[in-house]
Amino acid sequence: CDDCEERYGFEENDTYGCCACCGARLYIDDAITVGDDNEIVCNSCYETQCFVCDNCGEVFFNEEKVYVALSEDDEAWYCKHCHEDYLEAKENY
C-alpha cells in the first residue's frame, strides 16, 4: 500500500523518491524540485535548506544564494547563475 511504500520502500521510481537533504521517503507529487540537477526535497527541508531566486524565480539550495545590492533601497537574493548574469550586465553597462 502507499503508506508502507512511503515508510519502508527504498527504490526511487516515478512515484516515490527520497529527500536530497534528510533522506525521508516521499511521494514525488508532494516533493519540491530544486536546482539544476532537479533534486527533490520534502516541505520541511525546503523551508530550511532552500530559497527562491529573486531574479529567475527558481528554487535552489541555500549554498547557491548570493546577496545582491541592486540600489541603496533595493536588495535581492540571486542564484549563482543570475548573479553571474547580473555582474556581466553591470560590467557591460
XYZ file of C-alpha atoms in Angstrom, residues 5-89:
85
model
C 5.773 2.087 0.291
C 6.435 5.544 1.716
C 7.526 4.202 5.092
C 9.528 1.114 4.097
C 10.264 1.436 0.392
C 13.791 2.129 -0.770
C 13.777 2.218 -4.571
C 13.304 5.507 -6.370
C 10.761 5.418 -9.187
C 8.234 7.672 -10.916
C 6.019 7.706 -7.832
C 8.387 7.768 -4.829
C 11.790 9.255 -4.097
C 13.963 10.438 -1.217
C 14.610 13.968 0.012
C 18.067 15.141 -1.060
C 18.595 16.749 2.361
C 17.175 14.487 5.057
C 16.664 11.263 3.096
C 12.975 10.998 4.002
C 10.913 8.909 1.609
C 8.252 10.979 -0.126
C 5.611 10.914 -2.785
C 7.042 12.673 -5.884
C 3.911 14.792 -6.360
C 4.446 16.244 -2.850
C 8.161 16.935 -3.412
C 9.732 20.233 -4.420
C 12.250 20.195 -7.271
C 15.475 22.073 -6.537
C 18.431 23.302 -8.567
C 19.927 22.457 -11.921
C 20.075 18.747 -11.096
C 16.333 18.630 -10.337
C 16.837 17.054 -6.932
C 13.752 16.685 -4.759
C 13.220 17.831 -1.185
C 10.444 17.487 1.379
C 8.491 20.528 2.572
C 10.398 20.684 5.856
C 13.806 20.808 4.177
C 12.507 23.271 1.589
C 11.682 25.695 4.413
C 15.157 25.463 5.974
C 17.545 24.479 3.165
C 16.232 26.278 0.058
C 15.368 29.698 -1.333
C 13.626 31.141 -4.382
C 15.856 33.295 -6.598
C 14.505 36.845 -6.717
C 15.508 37.112 -10.374
C 14.543 33.859 -12.123
C 12.032 32.517 -9.575
C 13.595 29.042 -9.484
C 14.237 27.097 -6.257
C 17.869 26.464 -5.228
C 19.737 25.193 -2.181
C 20.949 27.916 0.196
C 24.556 27.221 -0.867
C 23.665 28.838 -4.207
C 22.346 32.025 -2.558
C 24.160 35.286 -3.379
C 23.216 38.682 -1.915
C 22.818 41.489 -4.461
C 22.508 45.169 -3.532
C 20.567 46.478 -6.518
C 20.465 50.051 -5.187
C 20.567 51.881 -1.857
C 16.983 50.878 -1.168
C 16.687 47.602 -3.071
C 18.322 44.257 -2.364
C 17.780 40.697 -3.543
C 18.930 37.100 -3.236
C 20.058 35.613 -6.551
C 21.155 32.139 -7.565
C 24.743 31.889 -8.793
C 23.626 31.869 -12.452
C 21.597 35.060 -12.146
C 24.362 36.683 -10.101
C 26.880 35.965 -12.869
C 24.484 37.396 -15.468
C 23.904 40.444 -13.257
C 27.653 41.080 -12.887
C 28.206 40.654 -16.624
C 25.394 43.057 -17.494
